[in-house]
mmCIF file of C-alpha atoms in Angstrom:
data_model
loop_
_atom_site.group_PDB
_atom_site.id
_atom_site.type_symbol
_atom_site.label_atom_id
_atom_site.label_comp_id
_atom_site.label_asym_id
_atom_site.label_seq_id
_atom_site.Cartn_x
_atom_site.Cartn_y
_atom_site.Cartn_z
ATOM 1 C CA UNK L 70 0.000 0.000 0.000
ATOM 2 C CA UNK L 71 1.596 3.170 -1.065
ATOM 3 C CA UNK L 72 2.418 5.708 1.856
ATOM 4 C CA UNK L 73 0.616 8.647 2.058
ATOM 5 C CA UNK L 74 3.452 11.122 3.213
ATOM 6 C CA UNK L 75 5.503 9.917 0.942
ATOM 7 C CA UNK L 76 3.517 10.600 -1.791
ATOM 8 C CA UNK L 77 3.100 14.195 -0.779
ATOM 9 C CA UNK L 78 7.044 14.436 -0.415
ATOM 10 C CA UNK L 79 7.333 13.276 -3.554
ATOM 11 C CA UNK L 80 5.220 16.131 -4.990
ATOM 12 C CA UNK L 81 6.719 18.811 -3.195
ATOM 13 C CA UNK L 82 10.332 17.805 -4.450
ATOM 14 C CA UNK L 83 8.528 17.646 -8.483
ATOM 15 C CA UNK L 84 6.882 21.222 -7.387
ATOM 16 C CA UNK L 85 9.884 22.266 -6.826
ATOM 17 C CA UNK L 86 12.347 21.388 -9.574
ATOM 18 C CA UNK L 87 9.553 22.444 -11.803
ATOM 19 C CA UNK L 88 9.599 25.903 -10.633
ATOM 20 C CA UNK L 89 13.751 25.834 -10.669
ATOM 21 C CA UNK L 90 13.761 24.877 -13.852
ATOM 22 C CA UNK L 91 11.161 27.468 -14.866
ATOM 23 C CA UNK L 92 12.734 30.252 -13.400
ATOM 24 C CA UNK L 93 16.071 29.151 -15.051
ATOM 25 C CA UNK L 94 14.587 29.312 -18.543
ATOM 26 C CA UNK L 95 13.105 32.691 -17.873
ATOM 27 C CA UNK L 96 16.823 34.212 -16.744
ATOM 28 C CA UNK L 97 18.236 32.496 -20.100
ATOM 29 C CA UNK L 98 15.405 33.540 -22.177
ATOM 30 C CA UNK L 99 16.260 37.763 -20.001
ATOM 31 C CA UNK L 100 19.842 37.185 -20.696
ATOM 32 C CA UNK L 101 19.908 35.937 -24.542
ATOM 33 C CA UNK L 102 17.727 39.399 -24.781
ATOM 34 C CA UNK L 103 20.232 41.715 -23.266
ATOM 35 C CA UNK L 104 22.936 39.928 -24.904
ATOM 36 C CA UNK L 105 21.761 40.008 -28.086
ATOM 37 C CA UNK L 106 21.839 44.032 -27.032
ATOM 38 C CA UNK L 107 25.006 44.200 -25.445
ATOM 39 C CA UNK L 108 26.836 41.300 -25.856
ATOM 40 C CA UNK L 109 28.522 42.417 -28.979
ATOM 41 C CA UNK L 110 29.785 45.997 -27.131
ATOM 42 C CA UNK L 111 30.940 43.389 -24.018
ATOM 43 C CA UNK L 112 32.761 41.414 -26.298
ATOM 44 C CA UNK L 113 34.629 44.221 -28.117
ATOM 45 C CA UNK L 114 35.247 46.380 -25.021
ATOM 46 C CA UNK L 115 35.363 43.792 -22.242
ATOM 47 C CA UNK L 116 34.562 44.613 -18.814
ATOM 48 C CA UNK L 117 38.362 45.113 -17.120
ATOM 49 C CA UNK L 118 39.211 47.464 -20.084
ATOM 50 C CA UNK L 119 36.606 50.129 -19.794
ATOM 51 C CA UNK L 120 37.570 50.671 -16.210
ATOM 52 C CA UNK L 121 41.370 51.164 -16.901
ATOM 53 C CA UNK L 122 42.231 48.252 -14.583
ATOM 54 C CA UNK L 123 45.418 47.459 -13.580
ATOM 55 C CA UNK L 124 45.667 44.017 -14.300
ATOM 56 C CA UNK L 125 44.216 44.829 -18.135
ATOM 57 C CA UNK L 126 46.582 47.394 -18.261
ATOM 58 C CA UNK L 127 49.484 44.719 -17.170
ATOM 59 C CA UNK L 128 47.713 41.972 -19.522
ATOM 60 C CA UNK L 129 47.995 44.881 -22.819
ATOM 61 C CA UNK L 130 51.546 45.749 -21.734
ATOM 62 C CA UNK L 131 52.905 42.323 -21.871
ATOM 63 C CA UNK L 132 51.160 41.112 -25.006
ATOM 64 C CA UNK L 133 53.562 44.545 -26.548
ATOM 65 C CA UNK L 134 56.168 44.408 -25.080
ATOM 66 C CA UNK L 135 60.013 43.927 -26.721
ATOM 67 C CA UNK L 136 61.896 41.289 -24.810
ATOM 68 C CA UNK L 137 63.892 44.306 -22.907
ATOM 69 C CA UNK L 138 60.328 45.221 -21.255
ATOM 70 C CA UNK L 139 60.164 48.227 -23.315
ATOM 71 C CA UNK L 140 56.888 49.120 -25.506
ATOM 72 C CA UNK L 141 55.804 52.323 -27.383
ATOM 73 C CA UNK L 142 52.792 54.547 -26.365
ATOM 74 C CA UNK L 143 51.057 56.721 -27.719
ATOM 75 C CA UNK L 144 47.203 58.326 -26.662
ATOM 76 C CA UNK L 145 44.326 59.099 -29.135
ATOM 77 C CA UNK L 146 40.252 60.245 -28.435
ATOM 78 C CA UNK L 147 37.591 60.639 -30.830
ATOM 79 C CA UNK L 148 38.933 63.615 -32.411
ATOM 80 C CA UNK L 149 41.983 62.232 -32.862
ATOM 81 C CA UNK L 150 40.975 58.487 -34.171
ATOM 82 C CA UNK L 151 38.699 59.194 -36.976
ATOM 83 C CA UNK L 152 39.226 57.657 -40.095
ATOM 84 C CA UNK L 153 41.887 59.878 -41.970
ATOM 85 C CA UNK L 154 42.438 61.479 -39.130
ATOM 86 C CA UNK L 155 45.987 61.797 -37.132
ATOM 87 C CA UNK L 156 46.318 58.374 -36.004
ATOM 88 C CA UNK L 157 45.589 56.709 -39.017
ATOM 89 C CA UNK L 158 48.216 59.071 -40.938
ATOM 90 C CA UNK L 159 50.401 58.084 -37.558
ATOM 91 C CA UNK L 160 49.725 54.089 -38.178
ATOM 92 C CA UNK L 161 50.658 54.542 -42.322
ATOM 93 C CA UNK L 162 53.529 56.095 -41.870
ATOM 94 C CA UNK L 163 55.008 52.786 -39.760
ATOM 95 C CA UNK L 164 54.049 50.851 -42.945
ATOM 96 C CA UNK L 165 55.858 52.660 -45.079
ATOM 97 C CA UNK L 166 58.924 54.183 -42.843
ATOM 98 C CA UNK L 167 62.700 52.332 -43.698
ATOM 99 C CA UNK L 168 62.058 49.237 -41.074
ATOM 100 C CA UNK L 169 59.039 50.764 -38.812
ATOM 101 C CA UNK L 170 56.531 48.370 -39.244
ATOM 102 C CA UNK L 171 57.545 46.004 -37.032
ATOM 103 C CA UNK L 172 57.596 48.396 -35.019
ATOM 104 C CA UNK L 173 53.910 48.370 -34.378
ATOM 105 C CA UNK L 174 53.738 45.043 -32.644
ATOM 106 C CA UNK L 175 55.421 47.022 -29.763
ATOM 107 C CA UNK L 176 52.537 49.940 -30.250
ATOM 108 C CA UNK L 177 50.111 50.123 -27.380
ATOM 109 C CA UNK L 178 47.087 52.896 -27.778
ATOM 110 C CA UNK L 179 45.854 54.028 -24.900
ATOM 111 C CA UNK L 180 42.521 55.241 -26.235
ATOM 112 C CA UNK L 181 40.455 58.138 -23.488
ATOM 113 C CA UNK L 182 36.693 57.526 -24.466
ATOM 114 C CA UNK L 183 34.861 54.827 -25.405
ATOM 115 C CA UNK L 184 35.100 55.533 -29.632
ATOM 116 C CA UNK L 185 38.609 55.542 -29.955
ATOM 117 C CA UNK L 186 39.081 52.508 -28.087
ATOM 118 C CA UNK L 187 36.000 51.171 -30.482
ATOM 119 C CA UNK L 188 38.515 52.145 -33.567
ATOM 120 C CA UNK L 189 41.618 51.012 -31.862
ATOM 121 C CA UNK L 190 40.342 47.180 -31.920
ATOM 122 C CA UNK L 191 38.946 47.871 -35.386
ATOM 123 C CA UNK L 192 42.539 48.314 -36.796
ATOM 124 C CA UNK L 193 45.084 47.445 -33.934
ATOM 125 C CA UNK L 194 45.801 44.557 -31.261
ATOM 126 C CA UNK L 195 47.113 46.376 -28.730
ATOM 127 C CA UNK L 196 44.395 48.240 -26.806
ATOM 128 C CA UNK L 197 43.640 49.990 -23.702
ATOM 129 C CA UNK L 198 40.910 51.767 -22.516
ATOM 130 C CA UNK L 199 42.220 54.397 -19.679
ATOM 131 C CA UNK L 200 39.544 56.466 -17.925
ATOM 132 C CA UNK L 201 39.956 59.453 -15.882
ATOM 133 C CA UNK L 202 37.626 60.374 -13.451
ATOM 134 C CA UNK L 203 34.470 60.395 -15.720
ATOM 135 C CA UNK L 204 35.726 63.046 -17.764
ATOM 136 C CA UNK L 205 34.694 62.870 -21.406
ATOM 137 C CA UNK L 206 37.739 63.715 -23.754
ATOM 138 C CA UNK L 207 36.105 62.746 -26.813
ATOM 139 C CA UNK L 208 36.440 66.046 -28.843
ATOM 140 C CA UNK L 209 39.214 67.845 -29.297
ATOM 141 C CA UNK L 210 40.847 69.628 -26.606
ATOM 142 C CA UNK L 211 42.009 73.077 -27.321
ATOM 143 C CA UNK L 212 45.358 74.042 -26.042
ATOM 144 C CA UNK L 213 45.710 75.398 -22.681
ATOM 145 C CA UNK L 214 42.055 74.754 -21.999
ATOM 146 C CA UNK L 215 40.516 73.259 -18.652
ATOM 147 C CA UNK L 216 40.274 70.245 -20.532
ATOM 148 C CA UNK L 217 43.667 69.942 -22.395
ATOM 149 C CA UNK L 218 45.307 70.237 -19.273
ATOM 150 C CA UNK L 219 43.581 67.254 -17.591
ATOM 151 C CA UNK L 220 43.797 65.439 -20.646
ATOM 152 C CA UNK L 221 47.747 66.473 -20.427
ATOM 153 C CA UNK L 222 48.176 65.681 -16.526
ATOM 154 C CA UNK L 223 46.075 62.351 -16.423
ATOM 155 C CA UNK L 224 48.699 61.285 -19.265
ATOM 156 C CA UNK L 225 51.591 62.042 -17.204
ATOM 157 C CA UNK L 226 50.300 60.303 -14.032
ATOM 158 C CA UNK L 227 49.564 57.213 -16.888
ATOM 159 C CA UNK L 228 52.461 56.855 -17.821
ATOM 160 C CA UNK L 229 53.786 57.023 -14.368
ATOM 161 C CA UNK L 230 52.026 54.121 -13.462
ATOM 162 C CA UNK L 231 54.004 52.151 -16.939
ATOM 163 C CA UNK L 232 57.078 52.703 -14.899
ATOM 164 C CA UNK L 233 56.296 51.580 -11.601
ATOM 165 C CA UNK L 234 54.791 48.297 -13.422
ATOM 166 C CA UNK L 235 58.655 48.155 -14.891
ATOM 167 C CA UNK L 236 58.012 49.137 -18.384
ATOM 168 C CA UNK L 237 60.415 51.546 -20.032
ATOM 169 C CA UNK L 238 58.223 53.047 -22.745
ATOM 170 C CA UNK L 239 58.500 55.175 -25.710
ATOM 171 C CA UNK L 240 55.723 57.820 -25.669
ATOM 172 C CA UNK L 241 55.020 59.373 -28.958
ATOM 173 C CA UNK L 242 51.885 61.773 -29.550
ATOM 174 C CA UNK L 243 49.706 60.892 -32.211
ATOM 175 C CA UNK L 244 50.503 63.492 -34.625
ATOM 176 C CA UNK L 245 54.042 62.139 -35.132
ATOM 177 C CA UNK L 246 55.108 60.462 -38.360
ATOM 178 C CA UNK L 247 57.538 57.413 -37.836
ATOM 179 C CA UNK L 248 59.853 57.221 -40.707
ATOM 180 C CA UNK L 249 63.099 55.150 -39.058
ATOM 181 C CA UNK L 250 63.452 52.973 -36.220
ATOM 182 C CA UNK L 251 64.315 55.851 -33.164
ATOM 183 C CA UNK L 252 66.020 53.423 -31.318
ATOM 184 C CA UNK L 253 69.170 53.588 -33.174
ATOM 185 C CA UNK L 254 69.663 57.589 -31.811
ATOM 186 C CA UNK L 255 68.493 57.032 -28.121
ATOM 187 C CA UNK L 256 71.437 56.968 -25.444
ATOM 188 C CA UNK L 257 72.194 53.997 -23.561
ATOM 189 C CA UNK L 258 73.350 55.691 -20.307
ATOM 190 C CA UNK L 259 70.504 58.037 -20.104
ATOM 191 C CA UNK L 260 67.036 57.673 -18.114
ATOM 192 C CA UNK L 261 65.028 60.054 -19.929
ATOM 193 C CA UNK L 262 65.477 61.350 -23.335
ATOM 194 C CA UNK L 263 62.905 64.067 -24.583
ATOM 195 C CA UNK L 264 62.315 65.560 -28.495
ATOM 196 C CA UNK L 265 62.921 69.640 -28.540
ATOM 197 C CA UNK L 266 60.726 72.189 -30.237
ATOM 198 C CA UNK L 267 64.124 73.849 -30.518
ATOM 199 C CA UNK L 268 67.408 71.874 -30.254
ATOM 200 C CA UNK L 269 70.895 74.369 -29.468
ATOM 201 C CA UNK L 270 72.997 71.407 -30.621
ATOM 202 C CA UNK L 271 73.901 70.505 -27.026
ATOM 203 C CA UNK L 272 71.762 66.895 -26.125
ATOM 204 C CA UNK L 273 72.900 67.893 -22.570
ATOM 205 C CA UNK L 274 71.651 71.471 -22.572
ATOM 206 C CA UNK L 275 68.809 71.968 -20.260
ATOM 207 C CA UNK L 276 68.065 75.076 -21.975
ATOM 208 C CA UNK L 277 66.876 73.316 -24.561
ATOM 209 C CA UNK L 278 62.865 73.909 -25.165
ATOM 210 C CA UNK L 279 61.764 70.390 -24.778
ATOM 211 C CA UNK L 280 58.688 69.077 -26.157
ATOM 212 C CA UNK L 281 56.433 66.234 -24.124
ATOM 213 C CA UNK L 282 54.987 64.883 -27.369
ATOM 214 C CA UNK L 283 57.733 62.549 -27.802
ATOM 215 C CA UNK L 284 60.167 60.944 -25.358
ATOM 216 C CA UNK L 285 62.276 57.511 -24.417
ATOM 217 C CA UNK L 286 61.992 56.672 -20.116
ATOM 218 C CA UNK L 287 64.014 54.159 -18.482
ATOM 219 C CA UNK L 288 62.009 52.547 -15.914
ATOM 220 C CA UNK L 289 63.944 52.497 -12.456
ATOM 221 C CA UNK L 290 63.820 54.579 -9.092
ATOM 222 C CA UNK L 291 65.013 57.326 -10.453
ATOM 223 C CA UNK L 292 62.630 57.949 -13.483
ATOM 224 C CA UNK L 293 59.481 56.697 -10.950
ATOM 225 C CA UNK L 294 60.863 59.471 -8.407
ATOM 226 C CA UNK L 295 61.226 62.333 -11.507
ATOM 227 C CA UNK L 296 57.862 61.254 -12.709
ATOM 228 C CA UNK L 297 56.315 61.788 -9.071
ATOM 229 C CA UNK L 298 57.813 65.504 -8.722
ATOM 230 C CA UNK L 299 56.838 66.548 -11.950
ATOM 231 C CA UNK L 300 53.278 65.448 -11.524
ATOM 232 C CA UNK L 301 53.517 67.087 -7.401
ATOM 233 C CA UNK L 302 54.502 70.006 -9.356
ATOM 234 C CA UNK L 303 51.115 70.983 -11.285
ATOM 235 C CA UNK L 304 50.060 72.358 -7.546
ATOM 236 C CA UNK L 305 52.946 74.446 -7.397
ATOM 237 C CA UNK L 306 51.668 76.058 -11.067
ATOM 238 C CA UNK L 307 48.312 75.722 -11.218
ATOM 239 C CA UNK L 308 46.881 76.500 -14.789
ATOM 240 C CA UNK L 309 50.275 75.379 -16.639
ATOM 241 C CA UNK L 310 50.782 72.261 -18.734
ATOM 242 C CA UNK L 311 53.016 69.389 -17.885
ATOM 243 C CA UNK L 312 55.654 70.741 -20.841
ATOM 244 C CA UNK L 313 56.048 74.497 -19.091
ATOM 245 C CA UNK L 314 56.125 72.646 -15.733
ATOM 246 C CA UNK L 315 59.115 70.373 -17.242
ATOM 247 C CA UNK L 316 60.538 73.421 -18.249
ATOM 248 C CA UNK L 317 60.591 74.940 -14.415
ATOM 249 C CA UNK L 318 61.941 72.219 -12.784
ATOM 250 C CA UNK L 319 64.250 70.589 -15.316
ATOM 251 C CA UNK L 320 67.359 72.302 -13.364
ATOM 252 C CA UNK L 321 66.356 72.022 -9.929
ATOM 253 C CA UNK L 322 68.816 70.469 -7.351
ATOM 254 C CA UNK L 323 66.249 67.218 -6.902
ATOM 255 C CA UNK L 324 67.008 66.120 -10.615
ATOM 256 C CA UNK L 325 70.962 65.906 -9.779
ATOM 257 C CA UNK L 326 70.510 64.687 -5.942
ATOM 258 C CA UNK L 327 68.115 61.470 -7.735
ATOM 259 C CA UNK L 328 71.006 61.206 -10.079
ATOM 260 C CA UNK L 329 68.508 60.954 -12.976
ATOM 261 C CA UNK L 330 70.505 61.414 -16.454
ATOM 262 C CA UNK L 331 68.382 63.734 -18.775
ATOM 263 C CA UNK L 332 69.380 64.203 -22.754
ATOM 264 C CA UNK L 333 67.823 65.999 -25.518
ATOM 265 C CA UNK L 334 67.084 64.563 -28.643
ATOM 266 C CA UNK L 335 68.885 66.026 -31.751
ATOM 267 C CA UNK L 336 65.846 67.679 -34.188
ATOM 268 C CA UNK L 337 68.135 66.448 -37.251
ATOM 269 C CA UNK L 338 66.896 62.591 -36.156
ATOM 270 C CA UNK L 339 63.278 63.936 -34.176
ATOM 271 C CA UNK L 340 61.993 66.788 -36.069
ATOM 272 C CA UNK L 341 59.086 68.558 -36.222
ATOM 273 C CA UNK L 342 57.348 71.895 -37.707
ATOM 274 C CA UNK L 343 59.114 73.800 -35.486
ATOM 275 C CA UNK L 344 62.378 72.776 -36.469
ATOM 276 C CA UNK L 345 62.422 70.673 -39.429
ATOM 277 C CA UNK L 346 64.996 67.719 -39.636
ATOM 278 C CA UNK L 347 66.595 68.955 -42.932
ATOM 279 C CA UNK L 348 67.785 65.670 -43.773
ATOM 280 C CA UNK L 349 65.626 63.193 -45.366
ATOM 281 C CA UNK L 350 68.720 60.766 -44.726
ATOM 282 C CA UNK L 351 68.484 60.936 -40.835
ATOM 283 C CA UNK L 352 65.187 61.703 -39.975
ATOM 284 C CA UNK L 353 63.217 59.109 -37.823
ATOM 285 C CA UNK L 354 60.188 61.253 -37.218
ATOM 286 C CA UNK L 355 58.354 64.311 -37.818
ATOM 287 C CA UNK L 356 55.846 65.781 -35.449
ATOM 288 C CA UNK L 357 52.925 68.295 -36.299
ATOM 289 C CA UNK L 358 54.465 70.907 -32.988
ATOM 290 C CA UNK L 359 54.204 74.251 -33.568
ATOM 291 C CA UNK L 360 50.605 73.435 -34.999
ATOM 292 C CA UNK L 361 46.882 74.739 -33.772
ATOM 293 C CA UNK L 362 43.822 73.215 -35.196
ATOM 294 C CA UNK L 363 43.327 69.138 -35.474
ATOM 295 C CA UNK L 364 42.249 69.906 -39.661
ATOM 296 C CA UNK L 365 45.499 71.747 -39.787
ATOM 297 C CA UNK L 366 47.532 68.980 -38.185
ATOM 298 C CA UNK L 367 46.235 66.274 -40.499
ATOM 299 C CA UNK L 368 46.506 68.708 -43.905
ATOM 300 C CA UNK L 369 49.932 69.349 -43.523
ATOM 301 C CA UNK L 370 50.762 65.744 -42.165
ATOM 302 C CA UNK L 371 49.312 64.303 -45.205
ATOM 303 C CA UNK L 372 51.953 66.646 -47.169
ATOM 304 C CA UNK L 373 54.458 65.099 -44.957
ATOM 305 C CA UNK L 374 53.359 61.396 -46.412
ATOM 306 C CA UNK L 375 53.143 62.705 -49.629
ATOM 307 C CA UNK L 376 57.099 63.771 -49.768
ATOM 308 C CA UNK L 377 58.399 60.851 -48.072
ATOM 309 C CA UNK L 378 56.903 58.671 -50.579
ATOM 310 C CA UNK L 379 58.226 60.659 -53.251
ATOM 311 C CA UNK L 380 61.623 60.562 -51.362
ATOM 312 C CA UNK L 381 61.639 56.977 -50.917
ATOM 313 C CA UNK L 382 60.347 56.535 -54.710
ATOM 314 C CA UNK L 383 63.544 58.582 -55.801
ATOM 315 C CA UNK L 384 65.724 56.099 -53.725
ATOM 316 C CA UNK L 385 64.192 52.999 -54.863
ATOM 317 C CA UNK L 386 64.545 54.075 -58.174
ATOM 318 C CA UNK L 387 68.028 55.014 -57.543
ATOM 319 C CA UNK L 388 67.904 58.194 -59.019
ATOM 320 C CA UNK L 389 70.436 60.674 -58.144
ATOM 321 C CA UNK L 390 69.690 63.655 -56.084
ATOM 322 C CA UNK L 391 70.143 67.130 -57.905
ATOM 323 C CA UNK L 392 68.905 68.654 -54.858
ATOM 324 C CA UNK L 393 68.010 67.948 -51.211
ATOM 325 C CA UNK L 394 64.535 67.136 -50.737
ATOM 326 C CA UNK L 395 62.591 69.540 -48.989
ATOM 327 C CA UNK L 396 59.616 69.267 -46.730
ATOM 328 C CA UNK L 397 56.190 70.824 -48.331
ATOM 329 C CA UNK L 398 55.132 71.145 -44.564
ATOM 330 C CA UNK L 399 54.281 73.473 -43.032
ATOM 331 C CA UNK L 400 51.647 75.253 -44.879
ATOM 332 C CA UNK L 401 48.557 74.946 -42.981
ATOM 333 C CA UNK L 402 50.589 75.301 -39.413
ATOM 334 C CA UNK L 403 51.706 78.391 -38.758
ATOM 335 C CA UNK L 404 55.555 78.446 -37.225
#
């Protein structure tokens, strides 16, 4: 004879599964919804990424890094990562620079708002994803504006942080051109190397008129300890960029009492529009300085292209020089 309680037991536990199993198909049926919405954007952007995480950071790093822990850097927005725009005249002028592209293995984009890091992953493999405090950096930031200079200062603290994690880094704005490999002209007993709007011929000059847009860090105690004045030192000038700032403390007594070994970089090998490299020979890389105006930047950067690919048409050619090739740039910039 079949027990009564038992029978009633058995119920319950059937009741029950049923209404697990119920409620399980309803949260797959909710979640294929919303990922059918958002899975796509979760997939592309992943979670650790949009909030600048230190261990995504770490994870991009590695994946670029050279075997001597040393990777190149360089930070783009909206503005800046538009098709045609400076970054994708930046990226074509490692593919057709004298031994570059390799180069761009190394290349990590740090990209400020959620577009440009959208564009990044369209084109690159070497992403990140750095936010700063909610602000939204996706247009272009005017110089000297409220914006620019957090834009400028959040870099500096970023890149900050690439040193403590051990990286020496190559930062390079995105309005450079990359013709040669840089490396070959960087000094091997020096912790931080910087590009000049205006070079006096002496590399160990500090009077020198550096410019931030480019530079080569050594990561050790003394670069991390440099790094951490310089950013202290916005408070002591409020309203001034991280470039004047380098400029007012590049000869203080704490620079020789870290021992940190400073250099300038010669303009004939890092040039720019304020002082062309005159030598289509030596040149590694031309930067847009010197410049106002994004649509200026990329018309006269496109110019730029347009010689070296004439010049490097003429060599492969192996026609002979009558006269030294001279940049069409600037035209749009004014110097």
């Amino acid at each position: 004879m079949e027990n009564p309680k038992m029978k009633t037991g058995v119920e319950r536990t059937l009741k029950f599964v049923a209404i697990v199993f119920a409620v399980t198909i309803i949260c797959i049926a909710l979640y294929s919804t919303a990922f059918s919405s958002f899975g796509l954007a979760f997939l592309r952007f992943g979670f650790s990424s949009q909030g600048g995480s230190q261990k995504e950071l770490s994870r991009v790093l590695e994946g670029a890094s050279m075997k001597n822990r040393t990777v190149i850097l360089t930070t783009i927005n909206e503005a800046w990562a538009t098709p045609n725009s400076t970054f994708n005249l930046m990226m074509e002028s490692f593919r057709i620079g004298h031994n570059t592209s390799w180069l761009l293995k190394h290349l990590v984009v740090v990209a400020l708002d959620e577009k440009a890091y959208s564009r990044c992953i369209e084109i690159h493999p070497h992403c990140y994803f750095l936010t700063m405090q909610g602000k939204n950096f996706s247009h272009e930031a005017y110089f000297m504006t409220p914006d620019y200079l957090e834009m400028m200062w959040g870099r500096l603290k970023f890149l900050r942080n690439v040193l403590r994690l051990g990286y020496n880094f190559v930062f390079t704005d995105a309005d450079i051109m990359w013709f040669r490999n840089p490396f070959h002209h960087f000094y091997q007993d020096t912790d931080f190397q910087i590009a000049c709007d205006n070079f006096n011929g002496n590399t160990l000059d500090i009077n020198n008129a550096p410019n931030c847009g480019f530079n080569y860090v050594v990561s050790n105690n003394r670069t991390i300890k440099f790094y951490k004045l310089w950013y202290r030192s916005r408070k002591r000038y409020p309203g001034v960029n991280e470039q004047d700032v380098l400029n007012r403390i590049k000869g203080e007594a704490f620079i020789n009492k870290i021992g940190l070994k400073m250099r300038f970089l010669d303009t004939t090998f890092f040039g720019g529009f304020c002082q062309p490299s005159k030598d289509f020979n030596q040149v590694c890389t031309v930067h847009a300085n010197c410049c106002k105006g994004l649509d200026n930047k990329v018309t006269d950067l496109n110019l730029v292209l347009r010689d070296w690919r004439a010049y490097t048409s003429r060599q492969n050619e192996q026609k002979v020089e009558t006269q030294p090739a001279r940049w069409s740039a600037p035209k749009k910039c004014s110097v």
